[in-house]
């Protein structure tokens, strides 16, 4: 019994070991991975639309401007070549001469006519004549290609502007994860919340344990990913995220932390990545928010402070206390040792009750009453 009581005792406090571990996923959700030595760069061009959407804003704007400017310059040069080849530039003052394009007297005029043609401005000063079949063909070609450039570039900018990445900025995770008892069982918990009044539809949560491991054959697997159950079997992973929720991972026999005590956890080296997914209610687009917890950010023997209060006719969330925790009595042993101690205690109570009943029955049979 002394060992069982010792298992439930908080134990001496030890400062957590500070580590210089490189994060796999940053706290703001950015994945800290860079692709190097990619030789098959042509694969990026096979999906040019996604490549342009994934570019940084300054590069996207640069490609946007270049796509139009180069198209205007290209067709402007062709219009100038047509005028030069037909001799229109040599008969500028000849009123009897019918040029391909009226009032086209140089390259600048050809460039402006190219812009007017592709953007369908049509100022009316420069206009193509019916005596230029090559100009008519070029006009049709520029109108078609110009529409394609418009559709492609405007589509890229629209998709880039409407990306739900910024929506994830208002989905917040607690700065720390905690380990404490829930219904007599050790649980690893973290909190999520949504700062906006427009909600995330069909929200779901996942958690991954990132930890290097070595197989029985000696193979080293860096950054091995293991699922942490946060209620997939029971449906608790599907959230109604109207107010902040505490997500719980029960440390049971299927958990990778089953045999981890407080001291072993502080000496371990891992990262817990949490992923919140759902659809933005306003746009219907899928949104994903990510965060992570290192060993130093997992607080053993803590619980989250309540942030929800009942006011006059509504519930109020105090996000000033969203990241706050407080200490609670928590055994420092592993979940396995805790379950074994509870099983021994249950077995002791189970066998002690019949023995006491037997003693009472023997006393009644002999005519002696128990004290």
Coordinates of C-alpha atoms in Angstrom, one line a residue:
X1 CA 0.0 0.0 0.0
X2 CA 2.9 2.3 0.6
X3 CA 4.0 1.9 -3.0
X4 CA 0.4 2.7 -4.2
X5 CA 0.2 5.8 -2.1
X6 CA 3.6 6.9 -3.4
X7 CA 2.4 6.5 -6.9
X8 CA -0.4 9.1 -6.3
X9 CA 1.9 11.6 -4.5
X10 CA 2.9 14.6 -6.5
X11 CA 6.6 14.0 -5.9
X12 CA 9.4 16.6 -5.8
X13 CA 9.2 19.4 -8.2
X14 CA 12.0 19.4 -10.8
X15 CA 12.6 22.2 -13.3
X16 CA 12.1 21.1 -16.8
X17 CA 15.1 20.6 -19.0
X18 CA 15.5 23.4 -21.6
X19 CA 16.2 22.1 -25.1
X20 CA 17.4 23.7 -28.3
X21 CA 15.3 21.4 -30.4
X22 CA 14.4 22.6 -33.9
X23 CA 10.7 22.8 -34.4
X24 CA 9.1 20.8 -37.2
X25 CA 6.0 23.1 -37.2
X26 CA 6.2 26.6 -35.8
X27 CA 3.7 28.0 -33.3
X28 CA 2.1 30.0 -36.0
X29 CA 1.6 26.9 -38.2
X30 CA 4.4 27.4 -40.7
X31 CA 6.2 24.1 -41.5
X32 CA 9.9 24.5 -40.9
X33 CA 10.9 22.4 -43.9
X34 CA 12.7 23.5 -47.0
X35 CA 13.0 21.5 -50.2
X36 CA 16.6 21.2 -51.4
X37 CA 18.3 19.8 -54.4
X38 CA 15.1 19.5 -56.4
X39 CA 16.4 18.5 -59.9
X40 CA 13.1 17.9 -61.6
X41 CA 12.1 21.6 -61.5
X42 CA 10.1 21.1 -64.7
X43 CA 7.3 19.6 -62.5
X44 CA 6.6 23.1 -61.2
X45 CA 5.8 24.2 -64.7
X46 CA 3.4 21.4 -65.3
X47 CA 1.1 23.0 -62.7
X48 CA 1.9 26.6 -63.5
X49 CA -1.4 27.9 -62.0
X50 CA -0.6 26.4 -58.5
X51 CA 3.0 27.6 -58.8
X52 CA 1.9 31.2 -59.4
X53 CA -0.6 31.0 -56.6
X54 CA 2.0 29.7 -54.1
X55 CA 4.5 32.5 -54.9
X56 CA 5.0 35.4 -52.5
X57 CA 2.9 38.4 -53.1
X58 CA 5.7 40.6 -54.6
X59 CA 6.6 37.8 -57.1
X60 CA 2.9 37.3 -58.0
X61 CA 2.5 41.0 -58.7
X62 CA 5.7 41.0 -60.7
X63 CA 4.4 38.1 -62.9
X64 CA 1.0 39.8 -63.2
X65 CA 2.6 43.0 -64.5
X66 CA 5.1 41.2 -66.8
X67 CA 2.4 39.0 -68.3
X68 CA 0.4 42.0 -69.6
X69 CA 3.4 44.2 -70.4
X70 CA 5.2 41.5 -72.4
X71 CA 2.0 40.6 -74.3
X72 CA 1.5 44.3 -75.2
X73 CA 5.1 44.7 -76.3
X74 CA 5.1 41.5 -78.3
X75 CA 1.9 42.3 -80.3
X76 CA 3.0 46.0 -80.5
X77 CA 6.2 44.9 -82.2
X78 CA 4.3 42.7 -84.7
X79 CA 1.9 45.6 -85.5
X80 CA 5.0 47.8 -86.1
X81 CA 6.6 45.1 -88.3
X82 CA 3.5 44.9 -90.4
X83 CA 3.3 48.6 -90.9
X84 CA 7.0 48.7 -91.7
X85 CA 6.8 45.8 -94.1
X86 CA 3.9 47.3 -96.0
X87 CA 5.6 50.6 -96.3
X88 CA 3.0 52.5 -94.2
X89 CA 5.7 54.4 -92.3
X90 CA 7.0 55.8 -95.6
X91 CA 3.6 57.1 -96.7
X92 CA 2.5 58.9 -93.6
X93 CA 1.8 62.2 -95.5
X94 CA 0.3 60.4 -98.5
X95 CA -3.5 60.8 -98.2
X96 CA -4.1 58.4 -101.1
X97 CA -2.3 55.6 -99.3
X98 CA -4.4 53.1 -97.3
X99 CA -2.3 51.9 -94.3
X100 CA -3.0 48.7 -92.3
X101 CA -3.7 50.8 -89.2
X102 CA -4.7 54.4 -89.5
X103 CA -2.5 57.0 -87.6
X104 CA 0.2 54.4 -86.8
X105 CA 3.3 56.4 -87.2
X106 CA 5.9 54.5 -85.1
X107 CA 6.6 51.9 -82.5
X108 CA 5.0 53.9 -79.7
X109 CA 1.8 54.2 -81.7
X110 CA 1.9 50.5 -82.4
X111 CA 2.4 49.7 -78.7
X112 CA -0.6 51.9 -77.8
X113 CA -2.7 50.3 -80.5
X114 CA -1.7 46.9 -79.0
X115 CA -2.9 48.0 -75.6
X116 CA -6.2 49.4 -77.0
X117 CA -6.8 46.1 -78.9
X118 CA -6.1 43.8 -76.0
X119 CA -8.0 45.8 -73.4
X120 CA -10.8 46.7 -75.8
X121 CA -10.5 50.4 -75.0
X122 CA -11.0 51.6 -78.5
X123 CA -10.2 55.3 -78.4
X124 CA -11.0 55.5 -82.1
X125 CA -7.9 57.4 -83.2
X126 CA -6.0 54.3 -84.4
X127 CA -8.1 51.8 -86.2
X128 CA -7.4 48.9 -88.6
X129 CA -8.5 49.1 -92.2
X130 CA -10.1 46.4 -94.4
X131 CA -7.2 46.5 -96.8
X132 CA -4.9 44.6 -94.4
X133 CA -5.7 40.8 -94.2
X134 CA -2.6 40.1 -92.1
X135 CA -3.7 42.8 -89.7
X136 CA -7.2 41.2 -89.4
X137 CA -5.6 37.8 -88.6
X138 CA -3.3 39.4 -86.0
X139 CA -6.3 41.2 -84.5
X140 CA -8.2 38.0 -84.1
X141 CA -5.2 36.3 -82.6
X142 CA -4.5 39.0 -80.1
X143 CA -8.1 39.2 -79.0
X144 CA -8.1 35.4 -78.3
X145 CA -4.7 35.3 -76.6
X146 CA -5.5 38.5 -74.6
X147 CA -8.7 36.9 -73.3
X148 CA -6.6 33.8 -72.2
X149 CA -4.1 36.0 -70.4
X150 CA -6.9 37.9 -68.7
X151 CA -8.6 34.7 -67.5
X152 CA -5.3 33.1 -66.3
X153 CA -3.9 36.1 -64.5
X154 CA -7.1 37.3 -63.0
X155 CA -7.9 33.8 -61.9
X156 CA -4.5 33.5 -60.2
X157 CA -5.0 36.8 -58.3
X158 CA -8.6 36.0 -57.3
X159 CA -7.5 32.6 -55.9
X160 CA -4.6 34.1 -54.1
X161 CA -6.7 36.9 -52.6
X162 CA -9.5 34.5 -51.5
X163 CA -7.2 31.9 -49.9
X164 CA -8.4 31.1 -46.4
X165 CA -4.8 31.2 -44.9
X166 CA -5.5 34.5 -43.2
X167 CA -8.7 33.0 -41.6
X168 CA -6.4 30.6 -39.7
X169 CA -4.8 33.6 -38.0
X170 CA -8.0 34.0 -35.9
X171 CA -7.9 30.3 -34.8
X172 CA -5.8 30.2 -31.7
X173 CA -4.2 27.4 -29.7
X174 CA -3.1 27.5 -26.1
X175 CA 0.6 28.3 -25.7
X176 CA 1.1 25.2 -23.5
X177 CA -0.3 21.7 -23.3
X178 CA -1.1 20.2 -19.9
X179 CA -1.2 16.8 -18.3
X180 CA -3.6 16.1 -15.4
X181 CA -6.3 13.7 -14.2
X182 CA -9.7 13.5 -15.8
X183 CA -12.1 11.0 -14.3
X184 CA -9.2 9.2 -12.6
X185 CA -7.1 8.9 -15.8
X186 CA -4.1 10.8 -17.0
X187 CA -4.9 13.0 -20.0
X188 CA -2.8 15.3 -22.3
X189 CA -4.8 18.4 -23.1
X190 CA -4.6 21.6 -25.0
X191 CA -7.1 24.4 -25.8
X192 CA -8.4 25.8 -29.1
X193 CA -10.5 28.8 -29.8
X194 CA -12.0 31.0 -32.6
X195 CA -11.8 34.7 -32.3
X196 CA -14.4 35.5 -35.0
X197 CA -18.1 35.5 -34.6
X198 CA -18.4 33.7 -38.0
X199 CA -17.8 30.1 -37.2
X200 CA -15.8 27.2 -38.7
X201 CA -18.2 24.6 -40.1
X202 CA -17.4 20.9 -39.9
X203 CA -14.4 21.6 -37.7
X204 CA -12.2 18.6 -36.8
X205 CA -9.0 18.3 -34.8
X206 CA -6.0 15.9 -35.2
X207 CA -2.8 15.5 -33.2
X208 CA 0.5 14.0 -34.3
X209 CA 3.5 13.0 -32.2
X210 CA 6.8 13.8 -34.0
X211 CA 9.6 11.8 -32.5
X212 CA 12.6 10.0 -34.0
X213 CA 12.8 6.3 -33.4
X214 CA 14.9 3.2 -34.2
X215 CA 13.5 -0.1 -35.3
X216 CA 14.4 -3.5 -34.0
X217 CA 16.5 -4.0 -37.2
X218 CA 18.6 -0.8 -36.4
X219 CA 16.9 1.5 -38.9
X220 CA 16.8 5.1 -37.7
X221 CA 13.5 6.9 -38.7
X222 CA 13.8 10.7 -38.2
X223 CA 10.7 12.6 -37.3
X224 CA 8.5 9.6 -37.1
X225 CA 4.8 10.5 -37.0
X226 CA 2.4 8.8 -34.6
X227 CA -1.3 9.5 -34.3
X228 CA -2.5 10.8 -30.9
X229 CA -6.2 9.9 -30.4
X230 CA -8.3 12.9 -29.6
X231 CA -11.7 11.2 -29.9
X232 CA -11.9 9.8 -33.4
X233 CA -13.6 6.6 -32.2
X234 CA -16.2 8.5 -30.1
X235 CA -16.6 11.5 -32.5
X236 CA -15.1 14.0 -30.0
X237 CA -12.6 15.1 -32.7
X238 CA -15.5 16.8 -34.5
X239 CA -15.9 20.2 -32.9
X240 CA -18.7 22.7 -32.5
X241 CA -16.2 25.6 -32.1
X242 CA -18.4 28.4 -30.8
X243 CA -16.4 28.9 -27.6
X244 CA -12.9 27.7 -26.6
X245 CA -12.7 23.9 -26.2
X246 CA -10.2 21.8 -24.3
X247 CA -9.1 18.9 -26.5
X248 CA -8.1 15.8 -24.5
X249 CA -5.9 12.8 -25.4
X250 CA -6.5 10.0 -22.9
X251 CA -3.2 8.3 -22.0
X252 CA -4.2 4.7 -22.2
X253 CA -2.5 1.5 -23.3
X254 CA -2.7 2.6 -27.0
X255 CA -1.0 5.9 -26.3
X256 CA 2.7 6.4 -26.9
X257 CA 2.8 8.1 -23.4
X258 CA 1.5 5.0 -21.7
X259 CA 4.7 4.3 -19.8
X260 CA 6.0 7.9 -19.6
X261 CA 6.2 9.3 -16.0
X262 CA 6.7 13.0 -15.3
X263 CA 10.4 12.6 -15.0
X264 CA 10.6 10.5 -18.2
X265 CA 8.5 13.0 -20.1
X266 CA 10.7 15.9 -19.1
X267 CA 13.8 14.0 -20.4
X268 CA 12.1 12.9 -23.6
X269 CA 12.6 14.7 -27.0
X270 CA 9.4 15.1 -29.1
X271 CA 7.0 17.5 -30.6
X272 CA 3.2 17.4 -30.7
X273 CA 1.6 18.9 -33.8
X274 CA -2.0 19.8 -33.6
X275 CA -4.1 20.4 -36.8
X276 CA -7.5 22.1 -36.8
X277 CA -9.5 21.8 -40.1
X278 CA -12.9 23.1 -41.2
X279 CA -14.8 25.2 -43.7
X280 CA -15.0 29.0 -43.5
X281 CA -18.7 29.8 -43.0
X282 CA -18.6 32.9 -45.1
X283 CA -16.8 31.4 -48.2
X284 CA -17.2 27.7 -47.9
X285 CA -13.4 27.2 -48.5
X286 CA -11.4 24.7 -46.4
X287 CA -9.2 26.2 -43.8
X288 CA -6.4 24.6 -41.8
X289 CA -4.7 26.0 -38.7
X290 CA -1.6 24.3 -37.1
X291 CA 0.5 24.6 -34.0
X292 CA 2.9 22.5 -32.0
X293 CA 4.2 21.8 -28.5
X294 CA 7.7 20.9 -27.5
X295 CA 8.6 19.0 -24.3
X296 CA 9.2 22.3 -22.4
X297 CA 5.7 23.4 -23.4
X298 CA 3.9 20.4 -21.8
X299 CA 3.1 21.2 -18.2
X300 CA 2.6 18.2 -15.9
X301 CA 0.1 18.7 -13.1
X302 CA -1.7 21.7 -14.6
X303 CA -5.2 22.5 -15.7
X304 CA -6.6 25.3 -17.9
X305 CA -8.4 28.2 -16.3
X306 CA -12.0 28.6 -17.2
X307 CA -12.7 31.3 -19.7
X308 CA -16.5 31.0 -20.1
X309 CA -18.9 32.9 -17.8
X310 CA -22.7 33.3 -17.9
X311 CA -23.8 36.9 -18.2
X312 CA -27.2 38.4 -18.5
X313 CA -28.7 36.5 -21.4
X314 CA -25.4 35.4 -23.1
X315 CA -22.2 33.6 -22.5
X316 CA -19.0 35.6 -22.4
X317 CA -15.5 34.3 -23.3
X318 CA -12.5 36.0 -21.6
X319 CA -9.6 35.5 -24.0
X320 CA -7.3 37.2 -21.5
X321 CA -7.2 33.9 -19.6
X322 CA -7.1 31.7 -22.6
X323 CA -3.5 30.6 -22.1
X324 CA -3.6 30.6 -18.3
X325 CA -3.2 27.3 -16.3
X326 CA -3.1 26.4 -12.6
X327 CA -1.5 23.6 -10.7
X328 CA -3.6 20.6 -9.5
X329 CA -2.7 17.5 -7.6
X330 CA -1.5 15.0 -10.2
X331 CA 0.5 11.7 -9.7
X332 CA 4.0 11.9 -11.1
X333 CA 4.0 8.2 -12.1
X334 CA 3.1 6.9 -15.6
X335 CA -0.4 6.1 -16.7
X336 CA 0.5 2.4 -16.7
X337 CA 1.7 2.5 -13.1
X338 CA -1.4 4.5 -12.1
X339 CA -3.7 1.9 -13.7
X340 CA -1.8 -1.0 -12.0
X341 CA -2.1 0.8 -8.6
X342 CA -5.8 1.3 -9.1
X343 CA -6.2 -2.3 -10.1
X344 CA -4.4 -3.6 -7.0
X345 CA -6.5 -1.3 -4.9
X346 CA -9.7 -2.6 -6.5
X347 CA -8.6 -6.2 -6.0
X348 CA -7.8 -5.6 -2.4
X349 CA -11.2 -4.1 -1.7
X350 CA -12.9 -7.0 -3.7
X351 CA -11.2 -9.7 -1.6
X352 CA -11.5 -7.9 1.7
X353 CA -15.3 -7.6 1.6
X354 CA -16.0 -11.4 1.5
X355 CA -13.5 -12.1 4.3
X356 CA -15.2 -9.6 6.5
X357 CA -18.6 -11.1 5.7
X358 CA -17.3 -14.5 6.6
X359 CA -16.1 -13.2 10.0
X360 CA -19.5 -11.7 10.7
X361 CA -21.3 -14.9 9.7
X362 CA -19.0 -17.0 12.0
X363 CA -19.8 -14.7 14.9
X364 CA -23.5 -15.0 14.3
X365 CA -23.3 -18.8 14.1
X366 CA -21.5 -19.0 17.5
X367 CA -23.9 -16.7 19.2
X368 CA -21.2 -14.0 19.5
X369 CA -21.8 -10.6 18.1
X370 CA -19.0 -8.7 16.6
X371 CA -17.6 -5.7 18.4

